[in-house]
Amino acid sequence: MFVDLEKRIANMKFETKHGVFYPNGYVDAIFDNLESLEKAIGLLTAAGWPSEDIVPLKSDEVLKLHKESVENRSVWDNFMAEARSFMGADYKFMQKNIDHAEAGHYFLLVYAGSGEKAEEIRDLLQTCEPTAMYGYSPLYIVKMNTEPK
């Protein structure tokens, strides 16, 4: 499941946003234990989600991606990241992801593309009691789980 981080990331359909790991079109579900993550993957697979659209990440992998994206920022990216930290919720959600990673949580990125698919993913994964769940769109990040643990 966690073999070859570079290959899993290379298969993803995303770009960075001003030097920040920003998986546009993905639902990001965070679980506090491996069993819940595995259950979520099983539900998605049973529902017909393609395996290349299901990307599990361990906390150290999320921290590594964050570190690499920060280290590779341009001057403009640094300015935009700093400006966004004052302007919007995106920074707050990204900081919460880092906090979850530092707490040792597991992450599951699932490609949704459209809002309808994102809702379907949310409904499936909500049964696995994610600690947090976010949807990434081109303009903003939205909190998706209604009753966090």
Tab-separated table of C-alpha atoms in Angstrom:
chain	number	residue	atom	x	y	z
A	1	MET	CA	0.000	0.000	0.000
A	2	PHE	CA	2.791	2.444	0.871
A	3	VAL	CA	5.374	1.198	-1.623
A	4	ASP	CA	7.205	3.741	-3.812
A	5	LEU	CA	6.037	7.235	-2.827
A	6	GLU	CA	7.454	8.793	-5.991
A	7	LYS	CA	5.420	6.457	-8.196
A	8	ARG	CA	2.217	7.104	-6.246
A	9	ILE	CA	2.730	10.873	-6.483
A	10	ALA	CA	3.757	10.728	-10.166
A	11	ASN	CA	0.433	9.048	-11.013
A	12	MET	CA	-1.561	11.819	-9.349
A	13	LYS	CA	-3.364	14.476	-11.383
A	14	PHE	CA	-2.309	17.616	-9.496
A	15	GLU	CA	0.014	20.588	-9.497
A	16	THR	CA	1.539	22.608	-6.722
A	17	LYS	CA	-0.104	25.939	-5.977
A	18	HIS	CA	2.457	28.666	-5.259
A	19	GLY	CA	4.941	26.113	-3.999
A	20	VAL	CA	2.409	24.295	-1.825
A	21	PHE	CA	1.284	20.688	-2.265
A	22	TYR	CA	-2.272	21.308	-3.476
A	23	PRO	CA	-4.063	18.224	-4.858
A	24	ASN	CA	-6.691	20.007	-6.956
A	25	GLY	CA	-9.662	17.766	-7.707
A	26	TYR	CA	-8.893	15.421	-4.826
A	27	VAL	CA	-10.645	14.613	-1.582
A	28	ASP	CA	-8.172	14.442	1.304
A	29	ALA	CA	-9.379	12.181	4.143
A	30	ILE	CA	-7.328	11.901	7.319
A	31	PHE	CA	-7.518	8.938	9.671
A	32	ASP	CA	-5.973	8.452	13.071
A	33	ASN	CA	-5.342	4.734	12.561
A	34	LEU	CA	-4.298	2.330	9.828
A	35	GLU	CA	-7.402	0.145	10.195
A	36	SER	CA	-9.729	3.022	9.260
A	37	LEU	CA	-7.533	3.880	6.278
A	38	GLU	CA	-7.592	0.275	5.069
A	39	LYS	CA	-11.381	0.122	5.503
A	40	ALA	CA	-11.738	3.322	3.447
A	41	ILE	CA	-9.571	1.916	0.655
A	42	GLY	CA	-11.651	-1.271	0.668
A	43	LEU	CA	-14.911	0.680	0.360
A	44	LEU	CA	-13.564	2.761	-2.534
A	45	THR	CA	-12.240	-0.310	-4.319
A	46	ALA	CA	-15.552	-2.153	-3.859
A	47	ALA	CA	-17.363	0.913	-5.232
A	48	GLY	CA	-15.262	0.722	-8.400
A	49	TRP	CA	-12.733	3.491	-7.854
A	50	PRO	CA	-9.612	2.949	-9.988
A	51	SER	CA	-6.566	2.113	-7.867
A	52	GLU	CA	-4.523	4.884	-9.517
A	53	ASP	CA	-7.038	7.421	-8.140
A	54	ILE	CA	-6.588	6.186	-4.555
A	55	VAL	CA	-3.373	7.450	-2.944
A	56	PRO	CA	-2.660	6.499	0.683
A	57	LEU	CA	0.055	8.468	2.472
A	58	LYS	CA	1.751	7.991	5.829
A	59	SER	CA	2.379	11.008	8.012
A	60	ASP	CA	6.124	11.072	7.283
A	61	GLU	CA	5.370	11.106	3.540
A	62	VAL	CA	3.057	14.112	3.926
A	63	LEU	CA	5.725	15.932	5.921
A	64	LYS	CA	8.314	15.056	3.261
A	65	LEU	CA	6.080	16.426	0.478
A	66	HIS	CA	5.470	19.599	2.449
A	67	LYS	CA	9.177	20.064	3.154
A	68	GLU	CA	10.090	19.528	-0.513
A	69	SER	CA	7.451	21.965	-1.732
A	70	VAL	CA	8.646	24.647	0.720
A	71	GLU	CA	12.297	24.107	-0.234
A	72	ASN	CA	11.466	24.445	-3.949
A	73	ARG	CA	9.458	27.671	-3.699
A	74	SER	CA	10.393	30.647	-5.790
A	75	VAL	CA	10.484	34.168	-4.339
A	76	TRP	CA	7.007	34.753	-5.817
A	77	ASP	CA	5.735	31.499	-4.312
A	78	ASN	CA	7.038	32.544	-0.888
A	79	PHE	CA	5.301	35.899	-1.221
A	80	MET	CA	2.012	34.274	-2.301
A	81	ALA	CA	2.177	31.655	0.462
A	82	GLU	CA	2.753	34.387	3.026
A	83	ALA	CA	-0.046	36.543	1.594
A	84	ARG	CA	-2.452	33.599	1.554
A	85	SER	CA	-1.707	32.916	5.220
A	86	PHE	CA	-3.271	36.305	6.027
A	87	MET	CA	-6.121	36.148	3.512
A	88	GLY	CA	-7.787	32.799	3.479
A	89	ALA	CA	-8.741	29.491	4.939
A	90	ASP	CA	-6.518	27.544	2.513
A	91	TYR	CA	-3.512	28.187	4.707
A	92	LYS	CA	-5.476	27.123	7.799
A	93	PHE	CA	-6.436	23.796	6.185
A	94	MET	CA	-2.904	23.172	4.972
A	95	GLN	CA	-1.529	23.918	8.433
A	96	LYS	CA	-4.064	21.484	9.912
A	97	ASN	CA	-2.785	18.814	7.483
A	98	ILE	CA	0.728	19.400	8.794
A	99	ASP	CA	-0.571	19.157	12.374
A	100	HIS	CA	-2.290	15.851	11.550
A	101	ALA	CA	0.898	14.550	9.929
A	102	GLU	CA	2.953	15.537	12.962
A	103	ALA	CA	0.431	13.607	15.094
A	104	GLY	CA	1.116	10.463	13.022
A	105	HIS	CA	-2.208	10.301	11.176
A	106	TYR	CA	-2.780	8.555	7.836
A	107	PHE	CA	-3.911	10.376	4.699
A	108	LEU	CA	-5.993	9.195	1.782
A	109	LEU	CA	-6.161	11.256	-1.395
A	110	VAL	CA	-8.906	10.213	-3.787
A	111	TYR	CA	-9.315	11.789	-7.204
A	112	ALA	CA	-12.837	13.136	-7.615
A	113	GLY	CA	-12.562	15.609	-10.455
A	114	SER	CA	-16.135	16.870	-10.135
A	115	GLY	CA	-18.196	17.976	-7.150
A	116	GLU	CA	-20.643	15.104	-7.601
A	117	LYS	CA	-17.856	12.522	-7.316
A	118	ALA	CA	-16.435	14.373	-4.301
A	119	GLU	CA	-19.784	14.028	-2.537
A	120	GLU	CA	-19.893	10.316	-3.368
A	121	ILE	CA	-16.392	9.891	-1.919
A	122	ARG	CA	-17.378	11.877	1.171
A	123	ASP	CA	-20.429	9.691	1.758
A	124	LEU	CA	-18.372	6.486	1.451
A	125	LEU	CA	-15.491	7.659	3.616
A	126	GLN	CA	-17.652	9.265	6.307
A	127	THR	CA	-18.557	5.734	7.441
A	128	CYS	CA	-14.871	5.183	8.304
A	129	GLU	CA	-14.906	8.117	10.750
A	130	PRO	CA	-12.142	10.296	9.316
A	131	THR	CA	-10.556	12.772	11.691
A	132	ALA	CA	-10.856	15.388	8.949
A	133	MET	CA	-11.817	15.508	5.280
A	134	TYR	CA	-11.224	18.272	2.736
A	135	GLY	CA	-12.039	18.805	-0.914
A	136	TYR	CA	-9.557	20.692	-3.114
A	137	SER	CA	-11.003	22.792	-5.938
A	138	PRO	CA	-9.166	25.221	-8.227
A	139	LEU	CA	-10.080	28.216	-6.051
A	140	TYR	CA	-10.476	26.962	-2.504
A	141	ILE	CA	-10.402	24.112	-0.007
A	142	VAL	CA	-13.644	23.025	1.624
A	143	LYS	CA	-14.163	21.017	4.810
A	144	MET	CA	-16.216	17.959	3.867
A	145	ASN	CA	-16.868	15.869	6.966
A	146	THR	CA	-19.888	16.954	8.951
A	147	GLU	CA	-19.079	15.434	12.318
A	148	PRO	CA	-15.340	15.155	12.961
A	149	LYS	CA	-14.134	12.713	15.598
